[in-house]
XYZ file of C-alpha atoms in Angstrom:
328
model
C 57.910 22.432 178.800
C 57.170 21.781 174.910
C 53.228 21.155 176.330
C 53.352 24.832 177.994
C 54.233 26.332 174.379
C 51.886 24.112 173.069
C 49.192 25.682 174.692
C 50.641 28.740 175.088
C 50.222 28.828 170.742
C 46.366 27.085 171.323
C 47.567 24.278 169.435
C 43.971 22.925 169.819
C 42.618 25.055 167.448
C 45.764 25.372 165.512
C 44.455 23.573 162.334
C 41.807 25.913 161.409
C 44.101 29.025 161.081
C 47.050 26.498 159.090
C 44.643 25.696 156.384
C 43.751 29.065 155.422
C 45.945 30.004 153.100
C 45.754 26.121 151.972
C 42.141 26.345 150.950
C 42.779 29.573 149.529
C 45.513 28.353 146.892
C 43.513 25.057 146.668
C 40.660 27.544 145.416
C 42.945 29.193 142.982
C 43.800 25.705 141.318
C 46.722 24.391 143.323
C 47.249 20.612 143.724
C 50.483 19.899 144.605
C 50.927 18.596 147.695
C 54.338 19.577 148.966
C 53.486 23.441 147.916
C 50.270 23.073 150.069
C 51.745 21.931 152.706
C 54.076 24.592 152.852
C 51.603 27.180 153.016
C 49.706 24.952 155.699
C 53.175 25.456 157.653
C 52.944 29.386 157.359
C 49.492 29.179 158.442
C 50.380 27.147 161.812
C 53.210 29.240 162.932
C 51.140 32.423 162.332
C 48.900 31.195 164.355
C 51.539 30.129 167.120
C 52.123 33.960 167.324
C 48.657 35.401 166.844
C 47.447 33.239 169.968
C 51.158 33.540 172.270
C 50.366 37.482 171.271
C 47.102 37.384 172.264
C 47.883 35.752 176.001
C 50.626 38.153 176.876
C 48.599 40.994 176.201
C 45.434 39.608 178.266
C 47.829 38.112 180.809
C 46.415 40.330 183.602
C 42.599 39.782 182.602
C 42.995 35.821 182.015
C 44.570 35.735 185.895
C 40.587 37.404 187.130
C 39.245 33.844 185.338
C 39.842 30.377 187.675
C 39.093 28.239 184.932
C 41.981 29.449 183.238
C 44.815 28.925 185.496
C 45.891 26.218 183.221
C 47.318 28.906 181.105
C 51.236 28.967 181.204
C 51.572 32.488 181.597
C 48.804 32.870 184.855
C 50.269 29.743 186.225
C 53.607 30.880 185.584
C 55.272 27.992 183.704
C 56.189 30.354 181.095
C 57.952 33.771 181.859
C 56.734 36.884 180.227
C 60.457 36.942 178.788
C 60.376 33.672 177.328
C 56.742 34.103 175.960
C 58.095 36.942 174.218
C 61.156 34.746 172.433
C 58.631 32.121 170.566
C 56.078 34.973 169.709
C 58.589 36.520 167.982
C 60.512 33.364 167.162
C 56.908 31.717 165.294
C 56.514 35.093 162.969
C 59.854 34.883 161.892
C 59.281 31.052 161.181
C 56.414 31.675 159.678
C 57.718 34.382 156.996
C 60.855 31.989 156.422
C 58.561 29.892 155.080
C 56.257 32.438 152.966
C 60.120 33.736 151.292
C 60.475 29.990 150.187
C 57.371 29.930 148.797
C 57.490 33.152 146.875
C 60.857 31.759 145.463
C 59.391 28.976 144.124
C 56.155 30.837 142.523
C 58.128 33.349 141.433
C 55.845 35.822 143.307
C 56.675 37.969 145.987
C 53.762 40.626 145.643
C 51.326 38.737 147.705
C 53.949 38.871 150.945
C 52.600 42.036 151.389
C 49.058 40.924 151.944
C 50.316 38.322 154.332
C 52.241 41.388 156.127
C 48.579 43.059 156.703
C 47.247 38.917 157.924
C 49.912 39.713 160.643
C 48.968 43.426 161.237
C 45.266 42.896 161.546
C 46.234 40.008 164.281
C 49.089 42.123 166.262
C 46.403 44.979 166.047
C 43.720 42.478 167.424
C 45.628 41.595 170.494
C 46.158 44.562 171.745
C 42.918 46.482 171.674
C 40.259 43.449 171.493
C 39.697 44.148 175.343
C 39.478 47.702 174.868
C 36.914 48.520 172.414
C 33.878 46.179 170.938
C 33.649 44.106 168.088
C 37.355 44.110 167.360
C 37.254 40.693 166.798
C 36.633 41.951 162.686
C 40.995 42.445 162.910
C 41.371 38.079 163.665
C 38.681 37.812 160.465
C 40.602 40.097 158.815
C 43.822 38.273 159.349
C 42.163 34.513 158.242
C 40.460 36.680 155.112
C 44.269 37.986 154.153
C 45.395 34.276 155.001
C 42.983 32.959 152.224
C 43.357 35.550 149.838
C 47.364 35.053 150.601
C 46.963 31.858 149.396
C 44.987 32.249 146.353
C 47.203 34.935 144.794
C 50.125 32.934 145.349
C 49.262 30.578 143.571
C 47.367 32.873 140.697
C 47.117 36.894 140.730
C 43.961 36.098 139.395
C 41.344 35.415 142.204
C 38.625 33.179 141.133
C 35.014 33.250 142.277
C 35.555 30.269 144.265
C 38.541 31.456 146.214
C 36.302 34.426 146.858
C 33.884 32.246 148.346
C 35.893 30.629 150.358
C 38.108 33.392 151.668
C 34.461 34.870 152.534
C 33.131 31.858 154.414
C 36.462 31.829 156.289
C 35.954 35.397 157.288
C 32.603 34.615 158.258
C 33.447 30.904 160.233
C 35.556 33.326 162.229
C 33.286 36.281 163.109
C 31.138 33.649 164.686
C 33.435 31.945 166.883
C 35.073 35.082 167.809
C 32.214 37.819 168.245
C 29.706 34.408 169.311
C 31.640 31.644 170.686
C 34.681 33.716 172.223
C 31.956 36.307 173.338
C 30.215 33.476 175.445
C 32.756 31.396 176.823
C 34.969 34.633 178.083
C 31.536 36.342 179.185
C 32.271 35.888 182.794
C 35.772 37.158 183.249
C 35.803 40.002 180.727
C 32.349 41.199 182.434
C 34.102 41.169 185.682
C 37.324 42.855 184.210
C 35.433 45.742 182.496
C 36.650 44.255 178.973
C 35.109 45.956 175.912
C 34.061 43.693 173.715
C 31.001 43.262 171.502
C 29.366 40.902 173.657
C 29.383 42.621 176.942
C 28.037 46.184 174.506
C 25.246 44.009 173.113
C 24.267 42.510 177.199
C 25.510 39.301 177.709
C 26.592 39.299 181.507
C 27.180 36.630 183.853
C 25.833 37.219 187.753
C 26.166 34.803 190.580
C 26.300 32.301 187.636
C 23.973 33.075 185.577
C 23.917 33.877 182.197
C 22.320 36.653 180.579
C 22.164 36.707 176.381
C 19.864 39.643 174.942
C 17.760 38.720 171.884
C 20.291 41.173 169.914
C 23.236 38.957 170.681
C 21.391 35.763 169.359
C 19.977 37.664 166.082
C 23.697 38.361 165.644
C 24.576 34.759 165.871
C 22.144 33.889 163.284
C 22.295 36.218 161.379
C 25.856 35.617 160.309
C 24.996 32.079 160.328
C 22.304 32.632 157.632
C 24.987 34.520 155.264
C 27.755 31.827 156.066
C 25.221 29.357 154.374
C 24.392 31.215 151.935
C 27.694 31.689 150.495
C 28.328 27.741 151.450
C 25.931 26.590 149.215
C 26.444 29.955 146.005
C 29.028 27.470 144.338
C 26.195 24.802 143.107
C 24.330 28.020 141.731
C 26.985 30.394 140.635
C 29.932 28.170 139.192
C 29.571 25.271 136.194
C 31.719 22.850 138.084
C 29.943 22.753 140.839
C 26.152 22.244 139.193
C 24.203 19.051 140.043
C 27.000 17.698 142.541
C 23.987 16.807 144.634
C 25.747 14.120 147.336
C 27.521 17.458 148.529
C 24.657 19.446 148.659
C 22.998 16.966 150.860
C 26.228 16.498 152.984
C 26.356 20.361 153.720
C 22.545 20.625 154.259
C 22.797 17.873 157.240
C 25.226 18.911 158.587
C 24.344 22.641 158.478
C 21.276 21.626 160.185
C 23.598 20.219 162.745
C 25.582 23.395 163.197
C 22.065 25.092 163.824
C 21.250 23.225 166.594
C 24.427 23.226 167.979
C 24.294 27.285 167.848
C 20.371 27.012 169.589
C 21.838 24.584 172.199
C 24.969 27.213 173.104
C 22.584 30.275 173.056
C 20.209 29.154 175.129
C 22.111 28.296 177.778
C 20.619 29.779 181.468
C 23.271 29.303 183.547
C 27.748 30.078 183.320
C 29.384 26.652 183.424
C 32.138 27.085 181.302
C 32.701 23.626 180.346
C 29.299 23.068 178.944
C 30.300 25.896 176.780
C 33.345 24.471 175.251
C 31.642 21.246 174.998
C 29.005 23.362 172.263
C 31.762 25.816 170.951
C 33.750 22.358 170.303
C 30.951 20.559 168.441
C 30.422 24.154 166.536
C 33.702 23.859 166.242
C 34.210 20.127 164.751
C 31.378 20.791 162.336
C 31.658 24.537 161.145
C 35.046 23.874 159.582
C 34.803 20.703 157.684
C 31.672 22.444 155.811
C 33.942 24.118 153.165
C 36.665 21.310 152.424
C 33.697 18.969 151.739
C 31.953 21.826 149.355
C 35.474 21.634 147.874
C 35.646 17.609 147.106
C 33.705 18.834 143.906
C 37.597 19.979 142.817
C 38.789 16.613 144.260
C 37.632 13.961 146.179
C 40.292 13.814 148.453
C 40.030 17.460 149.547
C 37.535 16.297 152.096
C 40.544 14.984 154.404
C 41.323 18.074 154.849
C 38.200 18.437 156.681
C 39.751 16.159 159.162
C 42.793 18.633 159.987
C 40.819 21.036 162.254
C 39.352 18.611 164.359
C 42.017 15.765 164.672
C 44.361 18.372 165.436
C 41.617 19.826 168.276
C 41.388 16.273 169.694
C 45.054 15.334 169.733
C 45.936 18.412 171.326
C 43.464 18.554 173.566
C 44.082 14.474 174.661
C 47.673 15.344 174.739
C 48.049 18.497 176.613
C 45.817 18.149 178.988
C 43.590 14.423 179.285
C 40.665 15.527 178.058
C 38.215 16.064 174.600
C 38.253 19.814 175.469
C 40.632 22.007 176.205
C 41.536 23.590 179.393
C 42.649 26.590 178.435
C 40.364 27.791 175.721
């Protein structure tokens, strides 16, 4: 039963939203270790409820989808009732552990900015089927995360943590309004779901997939500013100047990202696991890209680059046999 909860939170992608608020206050000159992984702790649980939110509210849409009867709630391992005890069990876990944290910085100002993450995620769940590019509430929520983080830590936001709380906005505009548009395009077009993708073109019929040129500028485009900001440190800020090993780092593997993004928009034809396979190398290399821009601060930053996608793997191996998972 602990796997159905498990992936009823998307524990696959669980690492990305706990290290929000732990680049954030990284970004804003924390290095303790025991304070960052408390905040890494309100980021997972947050998440846990965002995503168990997310699946009770789409519940009747996700059952129009075969490929994801996997999920607990449309195969029915997990009541509605009981869903609704660990959504509401993870928040309050979550803000336990924010309340500790503001104890120990003294600070309890910047709980209200991690009351509006939570908003901007509640409000995302229940209206992202409804009307189009709502997906700008989950950025919202990881931007709020960040900045959470940062003014923990220091009421005084740096250019860096702006940065970075910008480039996590952006590495999740992409995978929602891009990635999430693509790889739900075939059950939200059959259930009438508003979202941006389906008002921009992209349809699926008898298999095939359709993606308008206007979709794919949108994809690059926000690509284009993601790197831009990913590589403003090296120009903008003195500690950052002539770390060139980093800047060739980020350029290969940007370049990698790129193709990854070509290889998931061109695709002709709906097979959904061809999809994840693309949004999961996306995945594995879009969010290491600002930890290592970060190992300018500290070497050993870069391991956190490791977090989103050993957590993805493990999960993903664990839950359900497989490098992918099931129910994304």
């Amino acid at each position: 039963m602990i796997k159905e909860y498990l992936k009823l939170s998307r524990s696959f992608n669980a690492g990305l939203t706990a290290i929000a608020p732990v680049l954030g206050a990284i970004a804003n000159g924390e290095s303790n270790l025991y304070r960052l992984i408390l905040f890494f702790l309100v980021g997972f649980f947050g998440h846990c409820y965002g995503f168990a939110l997310n699946d009770i509210i789409d519940y009747k849409i996700d059952k129009l989808a075969p490929e994801l009867k996997d999920r607990p709630l449309v195969s029915g391992k997990i009541s509605l009732r009981n869903a609704w005890v660990f959504t509401i069990a993870t928040l309050f876990i979550s803000l336990i552990f924010a309340i500790y944290i503001a104890f120990l910085y003294s600070n309890f100002i910047t709980l209200i900015i991690l009351f509006f993450s939570a908003l901007s995620i509640t409000i995302y769940d229940l209206i992202s089927k409804r009307y189009p590019a709502m997906d700008i509430f989950v950025a919202g929520g990881i931007f709020f995360l960040i900045i959470y983080g940062s003014l923990t830590v220091n009421l005084h936001l740096s250019d860096l943590a702006k940065i970075v709380a910008i480039l996590g906005t952006l590495q999740v505009l992409f995978m929602q309004f891009i990635a999430g548009g693509l790889k739900d395009a075939e059950h939200d077009y059959i259930g009438k779901a508003r979202t941006l993708a389906i008002k921009l073109g992209v349809r699926v019929q008898n298999k095939k997939l359709f993606i308008p040129i206007s979709f794919k500028f949108l994809a690059y485009c926000l690509q284009a500013i993601y790197l831009f900001f990913l590589f403003l440190p090296f120009y903008l800020i003195d500690e950052f100047k002539g770390h060139y090993l980093q800047i060739v780092i980020l350029a290969f593997l940007s370049i990698l990202m790129l193709y990854v993004s070509y290889r998931l928009l061109s695709m002709k034809k709906f097979v959904r696991n061809e999809a994840r396979k693309f949004i999961g190398l996306h995945y594995y290399i879009n969010f290491s890209l600002v930890p290592i821009m970060l190992t300018v601060i500290n070497p050993f930053i870069g391991l956190i680059a490791l977090i989103p996608p050993f957590a993805f793997i493990a999960s993903n191996l664990t839950l359900h046999g497989s490098l992918l998972p099931k129910t994304m």
